[in-house]
Amino acid sequence: MFETGEMERVLDGFPRRLAGFVCAGCGDVRFVPCGNCSGSRKLFDEDEGVLKRCLECNENGLIRCSDCCS
């Protein structure tokens, strides 16, 4: 598709990033440490007095960058 020029027609109308653009929030990694647990994946439940797994982030303690990923 790219070689024949079809790709450009298919993607016409979609937003494009500027060449050389690097996200200031994540450095183009697309993920940042979770703001809820600071990337530890654990939260202390004061009511029960135990550690629980954070439900906001993935298995690595990361969330998608809100600056460059929607």
mmCIF file with all atom_site columns, N, CA and C in Angstrom:
data_model
loop_
_atom_site.group_PDB
_atom_site.id
_atom_site.type_symbol
_atom_site.label_atom_id
_atom_site.label_alt_id
_atom_site.label_comp_id
_atom_site.label_asym_id
_atom_site.label_entity_id
_atom_site.label_seq_id
_atom_site.pdbx_PDB_ins_code
_atom_site.Cartn_x
_atom_site.Cartn_y
_atom_site.Cartn_z
_atom_site.occupancy
_atom_site.B_iso_or_equiv
_atom_site.pdbx_formal_charge
_atom_site.auth_seq_id
_atom_site.auth_comp_id
_atom_site.auth_asym_id
_atom_site.auth_atom_id
_atom_site.pdbx_PDB_model_num
ATOM 1   N N  . MET A 1 1  ? 0.813  -1.199 0.000  1.00 0.00 ? 1  MET A N  1
ATOM 2   C CA . MET A 1 1  ? 0.000  0.000  0.000  1.00 0.00 ? 1  MET A CA 1
ATOM 3   C C  . MET A 1 1  ? 0.859  1.267  0.000  1.00 0.00 ? 1  MET A C  1
ATOM 4   N N  . PHE A 1 2  ? 1.935  1.236  0.792  1.00 0.00 ? 2  PHE A N  1
ATOM 5   C CA . PHE A 1 2  ? 2.783  2.419  0.889  1.00 0.00 ? 2  PHE A CA 1
ATOM 6   C C  . PHE A 1 2  ? 3.451  2.729  -0.445 1.00 0.00 ? 2  PHE A C  1
ATOM 7   N N  . GLU A 1 3  ? 3.943  1.678  -1.104 1.00 0.00 ? 3  GLU A N  1
ATOM 8   C CA . GLU A 1 3  ? 4.672  1.869  -2.357 1.00 0.00 ? 3  GLU A CA 1
ATOM 9   C C  . GLU A 1 3  ? 3.783  2.426  -3.468 1.00 0.00 ? 3  GLU A C  1
ATOM 10  N N  . THR A 1 4  ? 2.530  2.067  -3.467 1.00 0.00 ? 4  THR A N  1
ATOM 11  C CA . THR A 1 4  ? 1.626  2.510  -4.528 1.00 0.00 ? 4  THR A CA 1
ATOM 12  C C  . THR A 1 4  ? 0.925  3.825  -4.206 1.00 0.00 ? 4  THR A C  1
ATOM 13  N N  . GLY A 1 5  ? 1.100  4.332  -2.996 1.00 0.00 ? 5  GLY A N  1
ATOM 14  C CA . GLY A 1 5  ? 0.477  5.598  -2.618 1.00 0.00 ? 5  GLY A CA 1
ATOM 15  C C  . GLY A 1 5  ? -0.907 5.451  -2.010 1.00 0.00 ? 5  GLY A C  1
ATOM 16  N N  . GLU A 1 6  ? -1.386 4.214  -1.893 1.00 0.00 ? 6  GLU A N  1
ATOM 17  C CA . GLU A 1 6  ? -2.710 3.989  -1.309 1.00 0.00 ? 6  GLU A CA 1
ATOM 18  C C  . GLU A 1 6  ? -2.756 4.370  0.166  1.00 0.00 ? 6  GLU A C  1
ATOM 19  N N  . MET A 1 7  ? -1.651 4.167  0.867  1.00 0.00 ? 7  MET A N  1
ATOM 20  C CA . MET A 1 7  ? -1.601 4.451  2.301  1.00 0.00 ? 7  MET A CA 1
ATOM 21  C C  . MET A 1 7  ? -1.903 5.915  2.581  1.00 0.00 ? 7  MET A C  1
ATOM 22  N N  . GLU A 1 8  ? -1.364 6.803  1.768  1.00 0.00 ? 8  GLU A N  1
ATOM 23  C CA . GLU A 1 8  ? -1.602 8.238  1.961  1.00 0.00 ? 8  GLU A CA 1
ATOM 24  C C  . GLU A 1 8  ? -3.082 8.571  1.791  1.00 0.00 ? 8  GLU A C  1
ATOM 25  N N  . ARG A 1 9  ? -3.722 7.969  0.821  1.00 0.00 ? 9  ARG A N  1
ATOM 26  C CA . ARG A 1 9  ? -5.159 8.208  0.612  1.00 0.00 ? 9  ARG A CA 1
ATOM 27  C C  . ARG A 1 9  ? -5.995 7.652  1.765  1.00 0.00 ? 9  ARG A C  1
ATOM 28  N N  . VAL A 1 10 ? -5.617 6.492  2.271  1.00 0.00 ? 10 VAL A N  1
ATOM 29  C CA . VAL A 1 10 ? -6.353 5.881  3.381  1.00 0.00 ? 10 VAL A CA 1
ATOM 30  C C  . VAL A 1 10 ? -6.221 6.729  4.643  1.00 0.00 ? 10 VAL A C  1
ATOM 31  N N  . LEU A 1 11 ? -5.027 7.251  4.886  1.00 0.00 ? 11 LEU A N  1
ATOM 32  C CA . LEU A 1 11 ? -4.768 8.019  6.105  1.00 0.00 ? 11 LEU A CA 1
ATOM 33  C C  . LEU A 1 11 ? -5.080 9.498  5.966  1.00 0.00 ? 11 LEU A C  1
ATOM 34  N N  . ASP A 1 12 ? -5.494 9.927  4.796  1.00 0.00 ? 12 ASP A N  1
ATOM 35  C CA . ASP A 1 12 ? -5.819 11.335 4.578  1.00 0.00 ? 12 ASP A CA 1
ATOM 36  C C  . ASP A 1 12 ? -6.961 11.751 5.507  1.00 0.00 ? 12 ASP A C  1
ATOM 37  N N  . GLY A 1 13 ? -6.772 12.847 6.213  1.00 0.00 ? 13 GLY A N  1
ATOM 38  C CA . GLY A 1 13 ? -7.784 13.336 7.142  1.00 0.00 ? 13 GLY A CA 1
ATOM 39  C C  . GLY A 1 13 ? -7.474 13.019 8.596  1.00 0.00 ? 13 GLY A C  1
ATOM 40  N N  . PHE A 1 14 ? -6.592 12.051 8.853  1.00 0.00 ? 14 PHE A N  1
ATOM 41  C CA . PHE A 1 14 ? -6.198 11.748 10.221 1.00 0.00 ? 14 PHE A CA 1
ATOM 42  C C  . PHE A 1 14 ? -5.140 12.752 10.678 1.00 0.00 ? 14 PHE A C  1
ATOM 43  N N  . PRO A 1 15 ? -5.119 13.104 11.970 1.00 0.00 ? 15 PRO A N  1
ATOM 44  C CA . PRO A 1 15 ? -4.100 14.046 12.451 1.00 0.00 ? 15 PRO A CA 1
ATOM 45  C C  . PRO A 1 15 ? -2.702 13.442 12.333 1.00 0.00 ? 15 PRO A C  1
ATOM 46  N N  . ARG A 1 16 ? -1.738 14.272 11.998 1.00 0.00 ? 16 ARG A N  1
ATOM 47  C CA . ARG A 1 16 ? -0.352 13.820 11.858 1.00 0.00 ? 16 ARG A CA 1
ATOM 48  C C  . ARG A 1 16 ? 0.526  14.549 12.855 1.00 0.00 ? 16 ARG A C  1
ATOM 49  N N  . ARG A 1 17 ? 1.511  13.837 13.382 1.00 0.00 ? 17 ARG A N  1
ATOM 50  C CA . ARG A 1 17 ? 2.480  14.461 14.279 1.00 0.00 ? 17 ARG A CA 1
ATOM 51  C C  . ARG A 1 17 ? 3.586  15.092 13.453 1.00 0.00 ? 17 ARG A C  1
ATOM 52  N N  . LEU A 1 18 ? 4.125  16.157 13.975 1.00 0.00 ? 18 LEU A N  1
ATOM 53  C CA . LEU A 1 18 ? 5.241  16.812 13.305 1.00 0.00 ? 18 LEU A CA 1
ATOM 54  C C  . LEU A 1 18 ? 6.479  15.931 13.381 1.00 0.00 ? 18 LEU A C  1
ATOM 55  N N  . ALA A 1 19 ? 7.294  15.961 12.355 1.00 0.00 ? 19 ALA A N  1
ATOM 56  C CA . ALA A 1 19 ? 8.545  15.207 12.367 1.00 0.00 ? 19 ALA A CA 1
ATOM 57  C C  . ALA A 1 19 ? 9.431  15.737 13.480 1.00 0.00 ? 19 ALA A C  1
ATOM 58  N N  . GLY A 1 20 ? 10.012 14.853 14.252 1.00 0.00 ? 20 GLY A N  1
ATOM 59  C CA . GLY A 1 20 ? 10.874 15.249 15.356 1.00 0.00 ? 20 GLY A CA 1
ATOM 60  C C  . GLY A 1 20 ? 10.131 15.535 16.643 1.00 0.00 ? 20 GLY A C  1
ATOM 61  N N  . PHE A 1 21 ? 8.806  15.380 16.661 1.00 0.00 ? 21 PHE A N  1
ATOM 62  C CA . PHE A 1 21 ? 8.025  15.623 17.871 1.00 0.00 ? 21 PHE A CA 1
ATOM 63  C C  . PHE A 1 21 ? 8.327  14.545 18.903 1.00 0.00 ? 21 PHE A C  1
ATOM 64  N N  . VAL A 1 22 ? 8.620  14.976 20.126 1.00 0.00 ? 22 VAL A N  1
ATOM 65  C CA . VAL A 1 22 ? 8.824  14.061 21.243 1.00 0.00 ? 22 VAL A CA 1
ATOM 66  C C  . VAL A 1 22 ? 7.927  14.527 22.376 1.00 0.00 ? 22 VAL A C  1
ATOM 67  N N  . CYS A 1 23 ? 7.116  13.640 22.903 1.00 0.00 ? 23 CYS A N  1
ATOM 68  C CA . CYS A 1 23 ? 6.193  13.985 23.984 1.00 0.00 ? 23 CYS A CA 1
ATOM 69  C C  . CYS A 1 23 ? 6.980  14.405 25.223 1.00 0.00 ? 23 CYS A C  1
ATOM 70  N N  . ALA A 1 24 ? 6.613  15.542 25.791 1.00 0.00 ? 24 ALA A N  1
ATOM 71  C CA . ALA A 1 24 ? 7.284  16.037 26.995 1.00 0.00 ? 24 ALA A CA 1
ATOM 72  C C  . ALA A 1 24 ? 6.886  15.231 28.222 1.00 0.00 ? 24 ALA A C  1
ATOM 73  N N  . GLY A 1 25 ? 5.723  14.583 28.180 1.00 0.00 ? 25 GLY A N  1
ATOM 74  C CA . GLY A 1 25 ? 5.239  13.825 29.333 1.00 0.00 ? 25 GLY A CA 1
ATOM 75  C C  . GLY A 1 25 ? 5.906  12.474 29.506 1.00 0.00 ? 25 GLY A C  1
ATOM 76  N N  . CYS A 1 26 ? 6.162  11.782 28.393 1.00 0.00 ? 26 CYS A N  1
ATOM 77  C CA . CYS A 1 26 ? 6.676  10.410 28.492 1.00 0.00 ? 26 CYS A CA 1
ATOM 78  C C  . CYS A 1 26 ? 7.944  10.170 27.673 1.00 0.00 ? 26 CYS A C  1
ATOM 79  N N  . GLY A 1 27 ? 8.382  11.151 26.899 1.00 0.00 ? 27 GLY A N  1
ATOM 80  C CA . GLY A 1 27 ? 9.562  10.957 26.062 1.00 0.00 ? 27 GLY A CA 1
ATOM 81  C C  . GLY A 1 27 ? 9.326  9.972  24.938 1.00 0.00 ? 27 GLY A C  1
ATOM 82  N N  . ASP A 1 28 ? 8.081  9.904  24.449 1.00 0.00 ? 28 ASP A N  1
ATOM 83  C CA . ASP A 1 28 ? 7.661  9.010  23.370 1.00 0.00 ? 28 ASP A CA 1
ATOM 84  C C  . ASP A 1 28 ? 7.657  7.534  23.760 1.00 0.00 ? 28 ASP A C  1
ATOM 85  N N  . VAL A 1 29 ? 7.578  7.245  25.046 1.00 0.00 ? 29 VAL A N  1
ATOM 86  C CA . VAL A 1 29 ? 7.472  5.865  25.509 1.00 0.00 ? 29 VAL A CA 1
ATOM 87  C C  . VAL A 1 29 ? 6.007  5.446  25.568 1.00 0.00 ? 29 VAL A C  1
ATOM 88  N N  . ARG A 1 30 ? 5.114  6.421  25.624 1.00 0.00 ? 30 ARG A N  1
ATOM 89  C CA . ARG A 1 30 ? 3.661  6.261  25.633 1.00 0.00 ? 30 ARG A CA 1
ATOM 90  C C  . ARG A 1 30 ? 3.089  5.822  26.977 1.00 0.00 ? 30 ARG A C  1
ATOM 91  N N  . PHE A 1 31 ? 3.926  5.541  27.962 1.00 0.00 ? 31 PHE A N  1
ATOM 92  C CA . PHE A 1 31 ? 3.470  5.174  29.300 1.00 0.00 ? 31 PHE A CA 1
ATOM 93  C C  . PHE A 1 31 ? 4.220  5.986  30.343 1.00 0.00 ? 31 PHE A C  1
ATOM 94  N N  . VAL A 1 32 ? 3.558  6.242  31.480 1.00 0.00 ? 32 VAL A N  1
ATOM 95  C CA . VAL A 1 32 ? 4.161  6.953  32.609 1.00 0.00 ? 32 VAL A CA 1
ATOM 96  C C  . VAL A 1 32 ? 3.820  6.189  33.885 1.00 0.00 ? 32 VAL A C  1
ATOM 97  N N  . PRO A 1 33 ? 4.600  6.387  34.965 1.00 0.00 ? 33 PRO A N  1
ATOM 98  C CA . PRO A 1 33 ? 4.268  5.721  36.230 1.00 0.00 ? 33 PRO A CA 1
ATOM 99  C C  . PRO A 1 33 ? 2.889  6.155  36.729 1.00 0.00 ? 33 PRO A C  1
ATOM 100 N N  . CYS A 1 34 ? 2.189  5.239  37.327 1.00 0.00 ? 34 CYS A N  1
ATOM 101 C CA . CYS A 1 34 ? 0.851  5.489  37.852 1.00 0.00 ? 34 CYS A CA 1
ATOM 102 C C  . CYS A 1 34 ? 0.906  6.570  38.930 1.00 0.00 ? 34 CYS A C  1
ATOM 103 N N  . GLY A 1 35 ? 0.016  7.547  38.828 1.00 0.00 ? 35 GLY A N  1
ATOM 104 C CA . GLY A 1 35 ? -0.047 8.614  39.820 1.00 0.00 ? 35 GLY A CA 1
ATOM 105 C C  . GLY A 1 35 ? -0.737 8.187  41.097 1.00 0.00 ? 35 GLY A C  1
ATOM 106 N N  . ASN A 1 36 ? -1.471 7.096  41.043 1.00 0.00 ? 36 ASN A N  1
ATOM 107 C CA . ASN A 1 36 ? -2.209 6.601  42.202 1.00 0.00 ? 36 ASN A CA 1
ATOM 108 C C  . ASN A 1 36 ? -1.299 5.834  43.166 1.00 0.00 ? 36 ASN A C  1
ATOM 109 N N  . CYS A 1 37 ? -0.421 4.984  42.627 1.00 0.00 ? 37 CYS A N  1
ATOM 110 C CA . CYS A 1 37 ? 0.448  4.147  43.469 1.00 0.00 ? 37 CYS A CA 1
ATOM 111 C C  . CYS A 1 37 ? 1.931  4.446  43.249 1.00 0.00 ? 37 CYS A C  1
ATOM 112 N N  . SER A 1 38 ? 2.243  5.431  42.425 1.00 0.00 ? 38 SER A N  1
ATOM 113 C CA . SER A 1 38 ? 3.626  5.804  42.081 1.00 0.00 ? 38 SER A CA 1
ATOM 114 C C  . SER A 1 38 ? 4.386  4.664  41.408 1.00 0.00 ? 38 SER A C  1
ATOM 115 N N  . GLY A 1 39 ? 3.670  3.785  40.754 1.00 0.00 ? 39 GLY A N  1
ATOM 116 C CA . GLY A 1 39 ? 4.302  2.695  40.021 1.00 0.00 ? 39 GLY A CA 1
ATOM 117 C C  . GLY A 1 39 ? 4.579  1.450  40.842 1.00 0.00 ? 39 GLY A C  1
ATOM 118 N N  . SER A 1 40 ? 4.230  1.451  42.131 1.00 0.00 ? 40 SER A N  1
ATOM 119 C CA . SER A 1 40 ? 4.512  0.284  42.970 1.00 0.00 ? 40 SER A CA 1
ATOM 120 C C  . SER A 1 40 ? 3.479  -0.822 42.812 1.00 0.00 ? 40 SER A C  1
ATOM 121 N N  . ARG A 1 41 ? 2.296  -0.489 42.241 1.00 0.00 ? 41 ARG A N  1
ATOM 122 C CA . ARG A 1 41 ? 1.180  -1.402 42.049 1.00 0.00 ? 41 ARG A CA 1
ATOM 123 C C  . ARG A 1 41 ? 0.495  -1.781 43.350 1.00 0.00 ? 41 ARG A C  1
ATOM 124 N N  . LYS A 1 42 ? 0.890  -1.149 44.461 1.00 0.00 ? 42 LYS A N  1
ATOM 125 C CA . LYS A 1 42 ? 0.303  -1.494 45.754 1.00 0.00 ? 42 LYS A CA 1
ATOM 126 C C  . LYS A 1 42 ? -0.243 -0.253 46.438 1.00 0.00 ? 42 LYS A C  1
ATOM 127 N N  . LEU A 1 43 ? -1.385 -0.420 47.087 1.00 0.00 ? 43 LEU A N  1
ATOM 128 C CA . LEU A 1 43 ? -1.998 0.647  47.867 1.00 0.00 ? 43 LEU A CA 1
ATOM 129 C C  . LEU A 1 43 ? -2.337 0.101  49.243 1.00 0.00 ? 43 LEU A C  1
ATOM 130 N N  . PHE A 1 44 ? -2.147 0.918  50.269 1.00 0.00 ? 44 PHE A N  1
ATOM 131 C CA . PHE A 1 44 ? -2.478 0.493  51.625 1.00 0.00 ? 44 PHE A CA 1
ATOM 132 C C  . PHE A 1 44 ? -3.921 0.851  51.921 1.00 0.00 ? 44 PHE A C  1
ATOM 133 N N  . ASP A 1 45 ? -4.713 -0.140 52.249 1.00 0.00 ? 45 ASP A N  1
ATOM 134 C CA . ASP A 1 45 ? -6.112 0.062  52.614 1.00 0.00 ? 45 ASP A CA 1
ATOM 135 C C  . ASP A 1 45 ? -6.162 0.300  54.116 1.00 0.00 ? 45 ASP A C  1
ATOM 136 N N  . GLU A 1 46 ? -6.399 1.545  54.513 1.00 0.00 ? 46 GLU A N  1
ATOM 137 C CA . GLU A 1 46 ? -6.379 1.892  55.933 1.00 0.00 ? 46 GLU A CA 1
ATOM 138 C C  . GLU A 1 46 ? -7.519 1.235  56.704 1.00 0.00 ? 46 GLU A C  1
ATOM 139 N N  . ASP A 1 47 ? -8.657 1.026  56.063 1.00 0.00 ? 47 ASP A N  1
ATOM 140 C CA . ASP A 1 47 ? -9.791 0.398  56.746 1.00 0.00 ? 47 ASP A CA 1
ATOM 141 C C  . ASP A 1 47 ? -9.488 -1.054 57.127 1.00 0.00 ? 47 ASP A C  1
ATOM 142 N N  . GLU A 1 48 ? -8.864 -1.786 56.208 1.00 0.00 ? 48 GLU A N  1
ATOM 143 C CA . GLU A 1 48 ? -8.566 -3.199 56.461 1.00 0.00 ? 48 GLU A CA 1
ATOM 144 C C  . GLU A 1 48 ? -7.147 -3.424 56.961 1.00 0.00 ? 48 GLU A C  1
ATOM 145 N N  . GLY A 1 49 ? -6.281 -2.421 56.826 1.00 0.00 ? 49 GLY A N  1
ATOM 146 C CA . GLY A 1 49 ? -4.901 -2.533 57.292 1.00 0.00 ? 49 GLY A CA 1
ATOM 147 C C  . GLY A 1 49 ? -4.045 -3.466 56.451 1.00 0.00 ? 49 GLY A C  1
ATOM 148 N N  . VAL A 1 50 ? -4.358 -3.590 55.162 1.00 0.00 ? 50 VAL A N  1
ATOM 149 C CA . VAL A 1 50 ? -3.595 -4.480 54.283 1.00 0.00 ? 50 VAL A CA 1
ATOM 150 C C  . VAL A 1 50 ? -3.240 -3.763 52.982 1.00 0.00 ? 50 VAL A C  1
ATOM 151 N N  . LEU A 1 51 ? -2.249 -4.324 52.291 1.00 0.00 ? 51 LEU A N  1
ATOM 152 C CA . LEU A 1 51 ? -1.881 -3.815 50.973 1.00 0.00 ? 51 LEU A CA 1
ATOM 153 C C  . LEU A 1 51 ? -2.787 -4.442 49.928 1.00 0.00 ? 51 LEU A C  1
ATOM 154 N N  . LYS A 1 52 ? -3.213 -3.637 48.976 1.00 0.00 ? 52 LYS A N  1
ATOM 155 C CA . LYS A 1 52 ? -4.035 -4.127 47.875 1.00 0.00 ? 52 LYS A CA 1
ATOM 156 C C  . LYS A 1 52 ? -3.408 -3.692 46.564 1.00 0.00 ? 52 LYS A C  1
ATOM 157 N N  . ARG A 1 53 ? -3.744 -4.411 45.505 1.00 0.00 ? 53 ARG A N  1
ATOM 158 C CA . ARG A 1 53 ? -3.216 -4.070 44.188 1.00 0.00 ? 53 ARG A CA 1
ATOM 159 C C  . ARG A 1 53 ? -3.954 -2.863 43.633 1.00 0.00 ? 53 ARG A C  1
ATOM 160 N N  . CYS A 1 54 ? -3.189 -1.946 43.050 1.00 0.00 ? 54 CYS A N  1
ATOM 161 C CA . CYS A 1 54 ? -3.758 -0.756 42.422 1.00 0.00 ? 54 CYS A CA 1
ATOM 162 C C  . CYS A 1 54 ? -4.535 -1.179 41.175 1.00 0.00 ? 54 CYS A C  1
ATOM 163 N N  . LEU A 1 55 ? -5.734 -0.674 41.028 1.00 0.00 ? 55 LEU A N  1
ATOM 164 C CA . LEU A 1 55 ? -6.571 -1.022 39.880 1.00 0.00 ? 55 LEU A CA 1
ATOM 165 C C  . LEU A 1 55 ? -6.453 -0.018 38.743 1.00 0.00 ? 55 LEU A C  1
ATOM 166 N N  . GLU A 1 56 ? -5.669 1.039  38.934 1.00 0.00 ? 56 GLU A N  1
ATOM 167 C CA . GLU A 1 56 ? -5.522 2.088  37.921 1.00 0.00 ? 56 GLU A CA 1
ATOM 168 C C  . GLU A 1 56 ? -4.468 1.745  36.863 1.00 0.00 ? 56 GLU A C  1
ATOM 169 N N  . CYS A 1 57 ? -3.446 0.962  37.228 1.00 0.00 ? 57 CYS A N  1
ATOM 170 C CA . CYS A 1 57 ? -2.304 0.751  36.335 1.00 0.00 ? 57 CYS A CA 1
ATOM 171 C C  . CYS A 1 57 ? -2.214 -0.692 35.853 1.00 0.00 ? 57 CYS A C  1
ATOM 172 N N  . ASN A 1 58 ? -1.278 -0.926 34.932 1.00 0.00 ? 58 ASN A N  1
ATOM 173 C CA . ASN A 1 58 ? -1.078 -2.274 34.398 1.00 0.00 ? 58 ASN A CA 1
ATOM 174 C C  . ASN A 1 58 ? -0.124 -3.070 35.286 1.00 0.00 ? 58 ASN A C  1
ATOM 175 N N  . GLU A 1 59 ? 0.287  -4.236 34.833 1.00 0.00 ? 59 GLU A N  1
ATOM 176 C CA . GLU A 1 59 ? 1.133  -5.124 35.634 1.00 0.00 ? 59 GLU A CA 1
ATOM 177 C C  . GLU A 1 59 ? 2.526  -4.569 35.886 1.00 0.00 ? 59 GLU A C  1
ATOM 178 N N  . ASN A 1 60 ? 2.899  -3.508 35.187 1.00 0.00 ? 60 ASN A N  1
ATOM 179 C CA . ASN A 1 60 ? 4.207  -2.883 35.376 1.00 0.00 ? 60 ASN A CA 1
ATOM 180 C C  . ASN A 1 60 ? 4.127  -1.585 36.164 1.00 0.00 ? 60 ASN A C  1
ATOM 181 N N  . GLY A 1 61 ? 2.949  -1.236 36.660 1.00 0.00 ? 61 GLY A N  1
ATOM 182 C CA . GLY A 1 61 ? 2.779  0.000  37.414 1.00 0.00 ? 61 GLY A CA 1
ATOM 183 C C  . GLY A 1 61 ? 2.699  1.226  36.527 1.00 0.00 ? 61 GLY A C  1
ATOM 184 N N  . LEU A 1 62 ? 2.304  1.041  35.259 1.00 0.00 ? 62 LEU A N  1
ATOM 185 C CA . LEU A 1 62 ? 2.272  2.142  34.301 1.00 0.00 ? 62 LEU A CA 1
ATOM 186 C C  . LEU A 1 62 ? 0.856  2.409  33.804 1.00 0.00 ? 62 LEU A C  1
ATOM 187 N N  . ILE A 1 63 ? 0.629  3.650  33.403 1.00 0.00 ? 63 ILE A N  1
ATOM 188 C CA . ILE A 1 63 ? -0.618 4.036  32.749 1.00 0.00 ? 63 ILE A CA 1
ATOM 189 C C  . ILE A 1 63 ? -0.265 4.723  31.434 1.00 0.00 ? 63 ILE A C  1
ATOM 190 N N  . ARG A 1 64 ? -1.207 4.769  30.516 1.00 0.00 ? 64 ARG A N  1
ATOM 191 C CA . ARG A 1 64 ? -0.964 5.448  29.231 1.00 0.00 ? 64 ARG A CA 1
ATOM 192 C C  . ARG A 1 64 ? -0.752 6.934  29.461 1.00 0.00 ? 64 ARG A C  1
ATOM 193 N N  . CYS A 1 65 ? 0.163  7.509  28.720 1.00 0.00 ? 65 CYS A N  1
ATOM 194 C CA . CYS A 1 65 ? 0.450  8.941  28.814 1.00 0.00 ? 65 CYS A CA 1
ATOM 195 C C  . CYS A 1 65 ? -0.769 9.725  28.334 1.00 0.00 ? 65 CYS A C  1
ATOM 196 N N  . SER A 1 66 ? -1.275 10.594 29.183 1.00 0.00 ? 66 SER A N  1
ATOM 197 C CA . SER A 1 66 ? -2.461 11.375 28.812 1.00 0.00 ? 66 SER A CA 1
ATOM 198 C C  . SER A 1 66 ? -2.123 12.510 27.847 1.00 0.00 ? 66 SER A C  1
ATOM 199 N N  . ASP A 1 67 ? -0.849 12.851 27.716 1.00 0.00 ? 67 ASP A N  1
ATOM 200 C CA . ASP A 1 67 ? -0.451 13.925 26.804 1.00 0.00 ? 67 ASP A CA 1
ATOM 201 C C  . ASP A 1 67 ? -0.452 13.483 25.344 1.00 0.00 ? 67 ASP A C  1
ATOM 202 N N  . CYS A 1 68 ? -0.029 12.244 25.082 1.00 0.00 ? 68 CYS A N  1
ATOM 203 C CA . CYS A 1 68 ? 0.105  11.831 23.682 1.00 0.00 ? 68 CYS A CA 1
ATOM 204 C C  . CYS A 1 68 ? -0.756 10.629 23.305 1.00 0.00 ? 68 CYS A C  1
ATOM 205 N N  . CYS A 1 69 ? -1.373 9.967  24.246 1.00 0.00 ? 69 CYS A N  1
ATOM 206 C CA . CYS A 1 69 ? -2.234 8.816  23.947 1.00 0.00 ? 69 CYS A CA 1
ATOM 207 C C  . CYS A 1 69 ? -3.651 9.132  24.388 1.00 0.00 ? 69 CYS A C  1
ATOM 208 N N  . SER A 1 70 ? -4.594 8.779  23.560 1.00 0.00 ? 70 SER A N  1
ATOM 209 C CA . SER A 1 70 ? -5.982 9.038  23.948 1.00 0.00 ? 70 SER A CA 1
ATOM 210 C C  . SER A 1 70 ? -6.762 7.752  24.031 1.00 0.00 ? 70 SER A C  1
#
